[in-house]
Structure formats: structure tokens, C-alpha cells
Short mmCIF file of C-alpha atoms in Angstrom, two decimals:
data_model
loop_
_atom_site.label_atom_id
_atom_site.label_comp_id
_atom_site.label_asym_id
_atom_site.label_seq_id
_atom_site.Cartn_x
_atom_site.Cartn_y
_atom_site.Cartn_z
CA MET A 1 164.96 118.18 74.04
CA SER A 2 168.12 116.75 72.53
CA ARG A 3 171.28 117.59 74.55
CA ALA A 4 172.62 118.84 71.25
CA ALA A 5 170.05 121.47 70.87
CA GLY A 6 170.49 125.02 71.83
CA ALA A 7 168.99 126.86 74.86
CA GLY A 8 166.01 127.68 72.85
CA GLY A 9 165.39 124.14 71.63
CA ALA A 10 166.95 124.86 68.11
CA PHE A 11 170.22 123.58 66.84
CA PRO A 12 172.84 126.29 66.27
CA ALA A 13 173.27 127.44 62.71
CA ALA A 14 176.97 127.00 62.62
CA GLY A 15 179.84 125.12 64.34
CA ASP A 16 182.36 126.56 66.66
CA ALA A 17 183.22 130.00 65.43
CA GLY A 18 185.68 130.78 68.31
CA LEU A 19 183.38 132.92 70.67
CA LEU A 20 185.24 131.53 73.61
CA SER A 21 188.69 131.42 72.04
CA PRO A 22 189.27 134.92 70.62
CA VAL A 23 193.02 134.36 70.44
CA SER A 24 192.54 131.79 67.61
CA ALA A 25 189.30 133.29 66.03
CA SER A 26 190.63 134.16 62.60
CA PRO A 27 189.94 132.97 59.05
CA VAL A 28 193.46 132.14 58.79
CA VAL A 29 193.50 129.83 61.75
CA ALA A 30 190.15 128.26 60.64
CA SER A 31 191.53 127.66 57.11
CA LEU A 32 194.64 125.83 58.53
CA THR A 33 193.20 123.96 61.50
CA GLY A 34 189.53 123.85 61.17
CA ASP A 35 187.23 120.90 60.20
CA GLY A 36 187.62 121.97 56.39
CA ALA A 37 191.42 121.71 56.76
CA VAL A 38 191.14 118.24 58.34
CA LEU A 39 188.73 117.12 55.67
CA ALA A 40 190.96 118.46 52.90
CA ALA A 41 194.01 116.78 54.46
CA ILE A 42 192.43 113.29 54.69
CA LEU A 43 191.35 113.64 51.04
CA ALA A 44 194.79 114.79 49.92
CA VAL A 45 196.25 111.69 51.47
CA GLU A 46 193.68 109.40 49.72
CA SER A 47 194.36 111.18 46.40
CA GLY A 48 198.07 111.12 47.04
CA TRP A 49 198.08 107.41 47.52
CA ALA A 50 196.03 106.71 44.37
CA ALA A 51 198.76 108.74 42.56
CA VAL A 52 201.46 106.53 44.16
CA LEU A 53 199.66 103.45 43.08
CA GLU A 54 199.16 104.50 39.57
CA LYS A 55 202.70 105.50 39.21
CA ALA A 56 203.80 102.14 40.47
CA GLY A 57 201.50 100.27 38.09
CA LEU A 58 199.31 99.06 40.91
CA ALA A 59 196.17 100.95 39.88
CA PRO A 60 194.61 101.52 36.40
CA ALA A 61 195.98 104.28 34.31
CA GLY A 62 193.93 107.38 34.74
CA SER A 63 192.65 106.39 38.11
CA ALA A 64 194.62 109.14 40.00
CA ALA A 65 192.78 111.75 37.92
CA VAL A 66 189.40 110.32 38.84
CA VAL A 67 190.28 110.07 42.55
CA SER A 68 191.75 113.60 42.61
CA ALA A 69 188.53 114.92 41.17
CA ALA A 70 186.32 112.94 43.52
CA ALA A 71 188.61 114.28 46.43
CA ASP A 72 187.38 117.88 45.90
CA PRO A 73 186.59 118.88 49.53
CA GLY A 74 183.65 120.90 48.31
CA ARG A 75 181.70 117.64 47.53
CA TYR A 76 181.73 116.70 51.35
CA ASP A 77 179.68 117.63 54.28
CA ALA A 78 182.00 117.93 57.40
CA ALA A 79 179.25 117.98 59.79
CA ASP A 80 177.60 114.95 58.40
CA ILE A 81 180.72 112.91 58.37
CA ALA A 82 181.52 114.13 61.91
CA ARG A 83 178.07 112.58 63.03
CA ARG A 84 178.60 109.33 61.18
CA ALA A 85 182.12 109.04 62.58
CA GLN A 86 180.65 107.86 65.78
CA GLY A 87 179.88 104.62 64.06
CA GLY A 88 183.46 103.75 63.47
CA GLY A 89 185.24 105.97 65.97
CA ASN A 90 187.13 108.19 63.43
CA PRO A 91 186.25 110.35 60.49
CA VAL A 92 188.13 108.41 57.89
CA ILE A 93 185.59 105.63 57.68
CA PRO A 94 182.47 107.65 56.63
CA LEU A 95 184.58 109.94 54.47
CA LEU A 96 186.02 106.95 52.71
CA ALA A 97 182.45 105.71 52.03
CA ASP A 98 181.55 108.91 50.42
CA LEU A 99 184.88 109.13 48.43
CA ARG A 100 184.28 105.65 46.97
CA LYS A 101 180.80 106.70 45.75
CA ASN A 102 182.09 109.76 44.19
CA VAL A 103 184.88 107.90 42.48
CA GLN A 104 182.41 105.38 41.06
CA ALA A 105 180.25 108.19 39.86
CA LEU A 106 183.06 110.00 38.16
CA ASP A 107 184.65 106.89 36.69
CA HIS A 108 182.96 107.54 33.30
CA GLY A 109 185.26 105.46 31.42
CA GLY A 110 184.87 102.37 33.68
CA ILE A 111 188.61 102.02 34.37
CA GLY A 112 188.08 100.64 37.86
CA ALA A 113 189.51 103.76 39.59
CA SER A 114 187.88 102.56 42.88
CA SER A 115 190.69 100.06 43.25
CA ALA A 116 193.09 102.89 43.82
CA VAL A 117 191.24 104.12 46.95
CA HIS A 118 192.50 103.26 50.24
CA THR A 119 194.05 99.90 49.02
CA SER A 120 196.29 98.35 51.70
CA LEU A 121 195.86 101.34 54.04
CA THR A 122 194.03 101.61 57.35
CA SER A 123 192.25 104.50 58.95
CA GLN A 124 195.14 105.36 61.22
CA ASP A 125 197.55 105.53 58.31
CA VAL A 126 195.37 108.05 56.56
CA LEU A 127 194.46 110.19 59.56
CA ASP A 128 198.01 110.24 61.08
CA THR A 129 199.45 111.30 57.61
CA ALA A 130 196.58 113.82 57.28
CA LEU A 131 197.35 115.43 60.70
CA MET A 132 201.05 115.56 59.83
CA LEU A 133 200.13 117.39 56.57
CA LEU A 134 197.83 119.79 58.54
CA ALA A 135 200.53 120.34 61.10
CA ARG A 136 203.16 121.02 58.41
CA ASN A 137 201.06 123.68 56.82
CA THR A 138 200.18 125.37 60.10
CA VAL A 139 203.80 125.30 61.38
CA GLU A 140 204.94 127.00 58.15
CA ALA A 141 202.36 129.73 58.99
CA VAL A 142 203.37 129.91 62.63
CA LEU A 143 207.04 130.30 61.63
CA GLY A 144 206.18 133.12 59.32
CA ASP A 145 204.67 135.12 61.94
CA LEU A 146 207.37 134.02 64.48
CA LYS A 147 210.09 135.29 62.30
CA GLY A 148 208.31 138.54 62.08
CA THR A 149 208.10 138.80 65.78
CA THR A 150 211.84 138.06 66.22
CA ALA A 151 212.80 140.59 63.62
CA ALA A 152 210.83 143.27 65.50
CA LEU A 153 212.31 142.20 68.85
CA ALA A 154 215.89 142.25 67.34
CA ALA A 155 215.22 145.82 66.03
CA LEU A 156 213.97 146.87 69.62
CA ALA A 157 217.12 145.39 71.13
CA GLU A 158 219.63 147.21 68.85
CA ARG A 159 217.58 150.45 69.05
CA HIS A 160 217.56 150.42 72.98
CA ALA A 161 221.05 148.94 73.48
CA ASP A 162 221.87 151.94 75.69
CA THR A 163 218.44 152.64 77.04
CA LEU A 164 218.64 152.31 80.88
CA CYS A 165 215.84 150.67 82.92
CA VAL A 166 215.55 148.86 86.08
CA GLY A 167 216.06 145.08 86.49
CA ARG A 168 213.53 143.26 88.66
CA SER A 169 214.05 140.10 90.66
CA LEU A 170 211.32 138.36 92.59
CA THR A 171 209.08 141.53 92.00
CA GLN A 172 211.64 144.05 93.47
CA HIS A 173 214.14 146.38 91.97
CA SER A 174 217.40 144.51 91.62
CA LEU A 175 220.18 146.11 89.29
CA PRO A 176 220.34 148.57 86.59
CA TYR A 177 219.42 146.92 83.29
CA THR A 178 218.93 148.00 79.73
CA PHE A 179 215.67 147.78 77.63
CA GLY A 180 217.94 146.49 74.80
CA LEU A 181 218.75 143.38 76.89
CA ARG A 182 215.19 142.88 77.91
CA ALA A 183 214.05 142.77 74.16
CA ALA A 184 217.19 140.57 73.43
CA GLN A 185 215.99 138.23 75.97
CA TRP A 186 212.57 138.24 74.65
CA PHE A 187 214.07 137.58 71.24
CA HIS A 188 216.32 134.69 72.72
CA GLY A 189 213.25 132.78 74.00
CA VAL A 190 211.11 133.14 70.83
CA ALA A 191 214.10 132.40 68.33
CA ALA A 192 215.25 129.17 70.37
CA ALA A 193 211.61 127.95 70.36
CA GLY A 194 211.20 128.88 66.66
CA ARG A 195 214.50 126.93 65.92
CA GLN A 196 213.09 123.93 67.63
CA LEU A 197 209.87 124.20 65.86
CA ALA A 198 211.52 124.64 62.44
CA ALA A 199 213.68 121.46 63.04
CA LEU A 200 210.69 119.19 63.19
CA GLU A 201 209.97 116.53 60.74
CA PHE A 202 206.52 115.49 59.78
CA PRO A 203 206.64 111.74 58.75
CA VAL A 204 204.15 109.90 56.65
CA GLN A 205 202.23 106.94 58.29
CA SER A 206 202.08 103.46 56.45
CA GLY A 207 201.62 100.45 58.42
CA GLY A 208 198.40 98.68 57.40
CA ALA A 209 195.94 97.21 59.79
CA ALA A 210 198.33 96.00 62.52
CA GLY A 211 201.55 97.79 61.54
CA THR A 212 203.09 94.86 59.58
CA LEU A 213 202.32 96.15 56.03
CA ALA A 214 200.79 92.77 55.28
CA ALA A 215 198.20 93.95 52.86
CA ALA A 216 200.85 96.19 51.05
CA THR A 217 203.15 93.14 50.90
CA VAL A 218 200.44 91.10 49.03
CA LEU A 219 199.62 94.18 46.86
CA THR A 220 203.28 94.49 45.68
CA ALA A 221 204.05 90.70 45.45
CA ASP A 222 204.36 90.79 41.59
CA SER A 223 205.71 94.37 41.40
CA PRO A 224 209.12 95.95 41.54
CA SER A 225 207.65 98.13 44.12
CA THR A 226 207.72 97.31 47.88
CA PRO A 227 205.50 98.45 50.79
CA PHE A 228 208.32 100.83 51.78
CA SER A 229 208.83 102.36 48.29
CA LEU A 230 205.24 103.06 48.20
CA ALA A 231 205.22 104.72 51.61
CA ASP A 232 208.29 106.75 50.63
CA GLY A 233 206.43 107.77 47.39
CA LEU A 234 203.50 109.02 49.37
CA ALA A 235 205.87 111.07 51.58
CA VAL A 236 207.26 112.63 48.27
CA GLN A 237 203.81 113.21 46.83
CA LEU A 238 202.55 115.03 49.91
CA GLY A 239 205.93 116.80 50.86
CA LEU A 240 206.26 114.88 54.09
CA ALA A 241 209.12 113.07 55.53
CA ALA A 242 209.76 109.44 54.86
CA ALA A 243 209.57 107.14 57.99
CA PRO A 244 211.76 103.91 58.58
CA GLY A 245 208.58 102.07 59.56
CA PRO A 246 205.16 102.51 60.94
CA TRP A 247 204.76 104.52 64.24
CA HIS A 248 201.18 103.63 65.07
CA THR A 249 202.04 103.31 68.74
CA ASN A 250 205.41 105.26 68.92
CA ARG A 251 204.11 108.87 69.19
CA LEU A 252 207.20 110.81 69.24
CA PRO A 253 206.24 112.76 66.00
CA ILE A 254 203.07 113.95 67.88
CA THR A 255 204.62 114.68 71.38
CA ALA A 256 207.68 116.29 69.77
CA LEU A 257 205.23 118.66 67.76
CA GLY A 258 203.06 119.34 70.88
CA HIS A 259 206.28 120.13 73.00
CA ALA A 260 207.58 122.45 70.22
CA LEU A 261 204.34 124.29 69.97
CA ALA A 262 204.03 124.68 73.73
CA SER A 263 207.46 126.03 73.87
CA VAL A 264 206.68 128.59 71.24
CA LEU A 265 203.69 129.68 73.36
CA ASP A 266 205.93 129.64 76.59
CA ALA A 267 208.19 132.24 74.83
CA PHE A 268 205.25 134.26 73.60
CA GLY A 269 203.76 134.09 77.08
CA LYS A 270 206.92 135.49 78.57
CA VAL A 271 206.81 138.58 76.31
CA ALA A 272 203.17 139.13 77.02
CA SER A 273 203.53 138.84 80.74
CA ASP A 274 206.31 141.42 80.83
CA VAL A 275 204.29 143.76 78.58
CA LEU A 276 201.13 143.44 80.76
CA PHE A 277 203.18 144.47 83.70
CA LEU A 278 205.38 147.14 82.05
CA SER A 279 202.23 148.76 80.38
CA ARG A 280 200.42 149.24 83.82
CA PRO A 281 199.76 152.94 84.26
CA GLU A 282 201.89 153.21 87.39
CA VAL A 283 204.82 151.44 85.51
CA ALA A 284 204.27 152.94 82.02
CA GLU A 285 207.50 151.81 80.29
CA VAL A 286 205.86 150.27 77.27
CA ALA A 287 202.43 150.41 75.66
CA GLU A 288 200.84 148.24 73.01
CA PRO A 289 200.17 149.53 69.47
CA ARG A 290 196.78 151.17 69.24
CA ALA A 291 194.00 150.29 66.81
CA ALA A 292 190.58 151.20 66.35
CA GLY A 293 188.17 149.15 68.42
CA ARG A 294 190.94 147.35 70.14
CA GLY A 295 191.54 147.43 73.99
CA VAL A 296 187.98 148.99 74.65
CA SER A 297 186.08 148.35 77.82
CA SER A 298 182.24 147.77 77.91
CA ALA A 299 181.91 150.12 80.76
CA MET A 300 184.95 152.58 80.86
CA PRO A 301 185.53 154.46 77.76
CA GLN A 302 188.98 155.79 78.94
CA LYS A 303 190.48 152.33 79.28
CA GLN A 304 193.03 151.03 76.72
CA ASN A 305 193.36 147.41 77.69
CA PRO A 306 196.51 145.54 76.41
CA VAL A 307 194.45 143.03 74.57
CA LEU A 308 197.23 141.63 72.38
CA SER A 309 199.16 140.61 75.36
CA VAL A 310 196.00 139.24 77.23
CA LEU A 311 195.22 137.13 74.20
CA VAL A 312 198.76 135.79 73.76
CA ARG A 313 199.05 135.03 77.43
CA SER A 314 195.67 133.16 77.36
CA ALA A 315 197.15 130.85 74.75
CA ALA A 316 200.27 130.39 76.74
CA LEU A 317 198.39 129.32 79.79
CA GLN A 318 196.47 126.71 77.90
CA ALA A 319 199.34 125.10 76.11
CA PRO A 320 201.03 122.98 78.94
CA GLY A 321 197.89 121.11 79.62
CA LEU A 322 197.30 120.27 75.88
CA SER A 323 200.92 119.13 75.67
CA ALA A 324 200.56 117.11 78.65
CA GLN A 325 197.50 115.50 77.16
CA LEU A 326 199.47 114.32 74.18
CA HIS A 327 202.04 112.84 76.50
CA LEU A 328 199.55 111.04 78.54
CA ALA A 329 197.91 109.63 75.43
CA ALA A 330 201.33 108.44 74.14
CA ALA A 331 202.07 106.65 77.28
CA ASN A 332 198.73 104.79 76.96
CA PHE A 333 198.94 103.52 73.27
CA ASN A 334 198.56 99.89 74.08
CA ASP A 335 198.96 96.94 71.90
CA GLU A 336 199.65 97.51 68.09
CA ARG A 337 196.76 99.84 67.63
CA PRO A 338 195.28 101.75 70.67
CA ASP A 339 191.74 101.94 72.13
CA GLY A 340 190.98 105.60 72.81
CA ALA A 341 194.49 107.08 73.31
CA TRP A 342 194.88 107.85 69.64
CA HIS A 343 191.40 109.58 69.71
CA ALA A 344 192.39 111.59 72.64
CA GLU A 345 195.30 113.11 70.69
CA TRP A 346 193.27 114.74 68.03
CA PRO A 347 191.54 117.66 69.80
CA ALA A 348 194.51 118.48 71.91
CA LEU A 349 196.96 118.60 68.87
CA ARG A 350 194.56 120.71 66.84
CA GLN A 351 193.93 123.13 69.49
CA LEU A 352 197.62 123.47 70.15
CA LEU A 353 198.17 124.32 66.50
CA ALA A 354 195.32 126.82 66.54
CA LEU A 355 196.42 128.57 69.65
CA ALA A 356 200.06 128.71 68.36
CA LEU A 357 198.86 130.09 65.04
CA GLY A 358 196.52 132.67 66.67
CA ALA A 359 198.98 133.79 69.29
CA ALA A 360 201.78 134.07 66.67
CA GLY A 361 199.88 136.68 64.70
CA HIS A 362 198.99 138.70 67.82
CA ALA A 363 202.74 138.43 69.10
CA ARG A 364 204.00 139.69 65.80
CA GLU A 365 201.60 142.67 65.85
CA LEU A 366 202.62 143.35 69.47
CA ALA A 367 206.25 143.24 68.77
CA GLU A 368 206.06 145.30 65.54
CA GLY A 369 204.16 148.04 67.19
CA LEU A 370 205.45 148.02 70.76
CA GLN A 371 205.95 151.55 72.04
CA ALA A 372 208.96 151.96 74.48
CA PHE A 373 209.18 154.98 76.80
CA PRO A 374 212.71 155.53 78.05
CA GLY A 375 211.55 158.44 80.31
CA GLY A 376 209.31 156.04 82.30
CA MET A 377 212.05 153.66 82.53
CA ARG A 378 214.46 156.12 83.89
CA ARG A 379 211.87 157.39 86.33
CA ASN A 380 211.33 153.79 87.66
CA LEU A 381 215.10 153.22 87.84
CA ASP A 382 215.55 156.31 89.93
CA LEU A 383 212.93 155.21 92.31
CA ALA A 384 215.40 152.90 94.19
CA GLY A 385 218.06 155.77 94.07
CA PRO A 386 221.61 154.86 94.78
CA LEU A 387 220.51 151.79 96.73
CA LEU A 388 220.25 149.96 93.58
CA LEU A 389 224.03 150.17 93.17
CA ALA A 390 224.73 148.65 96.64
CA GLU A 391 226.09 145.51 95.18
CA GLY A 392 228.63 147.32 92.98
CA VAL A 393 229.55 149.66 95.81
CA ALA A 394 230.26 146.77 98.14
CA ALA A 395 232.37 144.96 95.53
CA ALA A 396 234.53 148.21 95.14
CA VAL A 397 234.66 149.68 98.63
CA ALA A 398 234.49 146.71 101.01
CA PRO A 399 237.97 145.37 100.35
CA VAL A 400 239.50 148.95 101.42
CA LEU A 401 237.45 149.28 104.57
CA PRO A 402 239.38 148.51 107.69
CA GLU A 403 237.66 146.34 110.37
CA ARG A 404 235.49 148.48 112.68
CA ASP A 405 233.74 147.30 115.91
CA GLY A 406 234.23 143.71 114.79
CA LEU A 407 232.67 144.19 111.43
CA ASN A 408 234.46 143.62 108.14
CA GLY A 409 233.96 146.02 105.12
CA ARG A 410 231.01 144.19 103.62
CA GLN A 411 229.29 144.03 106.99
CA GLN A 412 229.68 147.65 107.37
CA LEU A 413 228.24 148.42 104.15
CA GLN A 414 225.32 146.02 104.84
CA ALA A 415 224.65 148.20 107.98
CA VAL A 416 224.56 151.26 105.83
CA VAL A 417 221.96 149.67 103.67
CA ASP A 418 219.96 148.56 106.67
CA GLN A 419 220.02 151.98 108.30
CA THR A 420 218.96 153.58 104.88
CA LEU A 421 216.01 151.26 104.55
CA GLU A 422 214.67 152.66 107.91
CA ALA A 423 214.30 156.04 106.40
CA PRO A 424 211.08 157.04 104.48
CA PRO A 425 211.36 155.94 100.75
CA ALA A 426 211.75 159.61 99.60
CA ASP A 427 214.59 160.27 101.98
CA GLN A 428 216.56 157.09 101.22
CA PRO A 429 218.75 158.36 98.30
CA ALA A 430 220.04 161.14 100.36
CA ALA A 431 220.31 159.00 103.40
CA TYR A 432 222.38 156.31 101.61
CA ARG A 433 224.86 158.85 100.20
CA ARG A 434 225.28 160.44 103.68
CA LEU A 435 225.69 157.08 105.51
CA LEU A 436 227.97 155.77 102.96
CA ARG A 437 230.31 158.80 103.12
CA GLY A 438 230.24 158.61 106.88
CA ALA A 439 231.25 154.87 106.81
CA VAL A 440 234.22 155.28 104.39
CA PRO A 441 237.33 156.91 106.04
CA ALA A 442 238.48 160.25 104.49
CA GLY A 443 240.73 159.73 101.44
CA THR A 444 239.47 156.15 100.87
CA LEU A 445 236.85 157.23 98.35
CA THR A 446 236.90 160.44 96.36
CA ASP A 447 233.68 162.32 95.43
CA LEU A 448 234.27 161.57 91.75
CA ARG A 449 234.62 157.89 92.40
CA LEU A 450 231.59 157.84 94.63
CA THR A 451 229.76 159.66 91.78
CA GLU A 452 230.82 156.95 89.36
CA LEU A 453 229.81 154.11 91.64
CA LEU A 454 226.36 155.46 92.03
CA ASP A 455 225.75 155.97 88.24
CA PRO A 456 223.53 153.23 86.99
CA ALA A 457 225.20 153.32 83.61
CA SER A 458 228.41 152.25 85.30
CA TYR A 459 227.07 148.94 86.50
CA LEU A 460 225.57 147.18 83.58
CA GLY A 461 228.11 144.37 83.30
CA GLN A 462 228.07 142.71 79.94
CA ALA A 463 224.63 143.78 79.06
CA GLN A 464 225.29 145.08 75.64
CA GLU A 465 227.53 142.23 74.77
CA ILE A 466 225.02 139.71 75.98
CA ALA A 467 222.36 141.28 73.78
CA ARG A 468 224.71 141.40 70.82
CA ARG A 469 225.71 137.67 71.17
CA ILE A 470 222.10 136.58 71.53
CA LEU A 471 221.09 138.24 68.25
CA ALA A 472 224.21 137.06 66.45
CA ALA A 473 223.32 133.37 67.43
CA TYR A 474 220.13 133.35 65.47
CA PRO A 475 220.80 134.82 62.00
CA ASP A 476 218.08 132.71 60.64
CA PHE A 477 215.57 134.68 62.78
CA ALA A 478 217.12 138.06 62.69
CA PRO A 479 220.07 138.65 60.62
CA SER A 480 222.55 140.75 62.47
CA SER A 481 225.14 143.24 61.24
CA THR A 482 227.88 141.23 63.14
CA ASP A 483 228.68 137.66 63.68
CA ALA A 484 228.89 135.79 67.07
CA ASN A 485 232.37 137.17 67.50
CA GLY A 486 231.42 140.75 66.92
CA ALA A 487 232.88 141.08 63.46
CA PRO A 488 230.96 142.88 60.72
CA ARG A 489 229.05 140.57 58.36
CA GLY A 490 229.47 140.76 54.59
#
């Protein structure tokens, strides 16, 4: 039995539908990153080049229209082209053969439209440019969902600016916090990664067989055009960025794209990881939005699994390895055209694009529908009782305590904390208050001042201002009602 055959000896009826990658199993992701999208991008490059050549007078009049008609993706069989690509090592070669046949068949006027197909280009010019085109389209879609996510997170931050919760450090309760600041920090990570993604350029590739533009130089020898003006024209035709020269073996456009995508997934992963913890039944501070058929268990009907966060986190955990693959390939682009490193980029880059797009949609739905439970947050905040304020108490009280038994004020207050922790957890709040009162000389600390010091709302530092400054710093991702200095906008 062929190694490509299915378990029952028959070939599968379809290609990869995403059974093992539910985070990116969607028609939108498939339409922008699937084989059909790759095929369409390659054909768009070839068609765009024909238009550039005709405009420059380097191809017969009318040839661009013939090539454009022949470049209809519906004329091509992606599975067949993929199999034949093994003969040349890339899909451009067999696709180009089919394109030329179709151009000849459609050239009813005999104008010689075939002369406009692929002239002076090499396979890497076409495929690199096609991948930039595919990436640009995918990144635009990612940014659309990402900005929806940041808008929702900004709204959460503003709505819960005063909502108390507990901060956690190394898994333990640390200090009083606000849910508004937590949402603002989620926003910060996603917006910063989004800004980096939005700043990317997607350059056209044009270098010819060895990156010298030799064939294009011959092509333009008797023309006002130059190899560089043709490349710039292709960039305009496709809506890509112009490049100062070929980048066949200088892969920063690819590694920068991979890094930006991985950073977006890092930021989404942070949000998802927090939601996974905060939505545990014993924590119960937030919950994912409910939807029919989502979060179900195959065995336990009562379960509501946080599936959106699970899917987003699964994408975030895959991204670093894929980004590293792009860097590893870039470091091994030997000579003027590489032998295998180029090929190793393609699946990693496409998977990163698919994961980022899939995760962006899930992250947006998560942020827009996230349920926050202030009562649960307050319950967890109160678990540590006044011990949570020990840092603030020490800062306010230690300087006024006289030395006792060789211990300075801070050491005396640490002893109070240590003794408190010896009591059962349920008794610790009362024990801390009692021991603290006993450690402080009469008249040093009034009952009113003690109550103020042990109020979580009194020890939030600059939580509200930090959140406000973060939101104001990214008006392109969540327009704020104030600017970075706190002044009203408009």
C-alpha cells in the first residue's frame, strides 16, 4: 500500500481540513492562507508582471488581458500542481507550465501573449512576492480582529477601573489590584504587538536567477525602463512595498513577519492563560461568553470548558517554534540562492499566519464577551485578609516604632507577620490585627488610621493612572476619551 494511502487503503477525499488544528479551522483562515490562496497569489504575481511589461512596452499590447484571463485560479488543480512540484522543488514551476498552456490557448488573436509570462523572473521572485501578498492580506485580517480585541479590553479596563481584586505574584496573593488595570495590561500587550505588526512592510522580490537582474537588464536594454522601475511597477501593481534590491538570501522581511506574528500570539496567549486561571470554579472571577455547543464535554454534561482560551493558548504555544524555524532557515541561506532553507520557510510561515488569524478571531470573541464577577474578585481579595496590606503597613508604621529587644521597626512588623502565619488561615485576619495592635505603642496608631491602612482600596498606588496612560498611548487601537496627559480629547 502506498504511504500516502489512508488506513483503509484508500486516498482521503480531501486535503487538510484542520481536524487537528481547530484554532485555525475556519473558512476565513482557509481562504487567506490555504493552498487556494497560495495558488491565487502566485497567479496574481504572474498576471501583475505581465501588466507591468505591457505598460512598459516590453510585451505585446493586449497580452496582460490574456494572461489575466489565463490566471483565473479556477483553471488550476492545486493538488496536481503540488504533486508535480516535487520535480522542481517548488510550486511555481509546474504552475508556470500550466499557465503558459492556458495563455497560448486563450491568445486567439495570436499576439504572442506568452512573451509576457515570467520573462526575466525566477521562481523565487514569484514565490517570495506571492507569499508577501498572501501575508499582507492575512495580516490585514488579523489586525481587524486584533483591534476589535483591544477595543473590548479597553472598555473592560474603563468599566472596572475601581473594581478591586487581588494581585498575584509567583502564584501567591501579593497586593490589592484592580481588574481595570489587569484588563489594561492585557490591552497593552495586544496593542503593542498589533502596532509592531501594523508597521511591517511587504516588499516585492525581483532579482532574477542569481540576484543580479541580468535577464531584466537585457530585457530593458533598448527601453526607457530599467530592471528597478519594472520591480517598482510590480510593487505598485500588487500593492506591496518597493525594495532597494533583491533579498533572495537576506530574509529579514520573513523573520520580521514571523516575529511580529509570534508576538501577537504571545500577547493573546497571556490573556488566554489568565482567563483559564481566573475562570476556574474555585477562583470564579471571570467566565467566557457562552454559546450553544461550545465548551461541552464528551462525558460530563455539566461542564463549561473555556474553549476560546484553550484554542488561543494552543496557538500561542506553537508560535515560538515556528518563528524559530524561520530564523534557523534565514541563518542557513547559503550562496546567492539557497538549497533547502528557502523551502523550510514556507510551511512555518503559513502556519504562523493561519494560527495568528485563527487565534485573533477567538481572542476577539473572548474579549468582547468576557464576563467579570466583582463579587468573586472581592471574595478572593479577602482570603488573605489584612496580611495583604503588610507592605503598606510596614512603610507607614515601621519608621515610628522604637527599637525593641534589638529589633528595628521593620523587623518587629515582620515578626508580627511570621506569628500571624502560624495561625490557621481562617484565624489569620483577626490574629494579624491583634498582634499588630500589640506591637504598636499606644498613641502611635489610632484605630481610624489602622482601619485606613488595612483597607485594600487605600493601597492601589497608581493603578488607575497606569491604566489610563496605557489606553491613551494607543489611540489607534482604542481611542480614549483623554490624551496621554489626562486632558480630554476633542
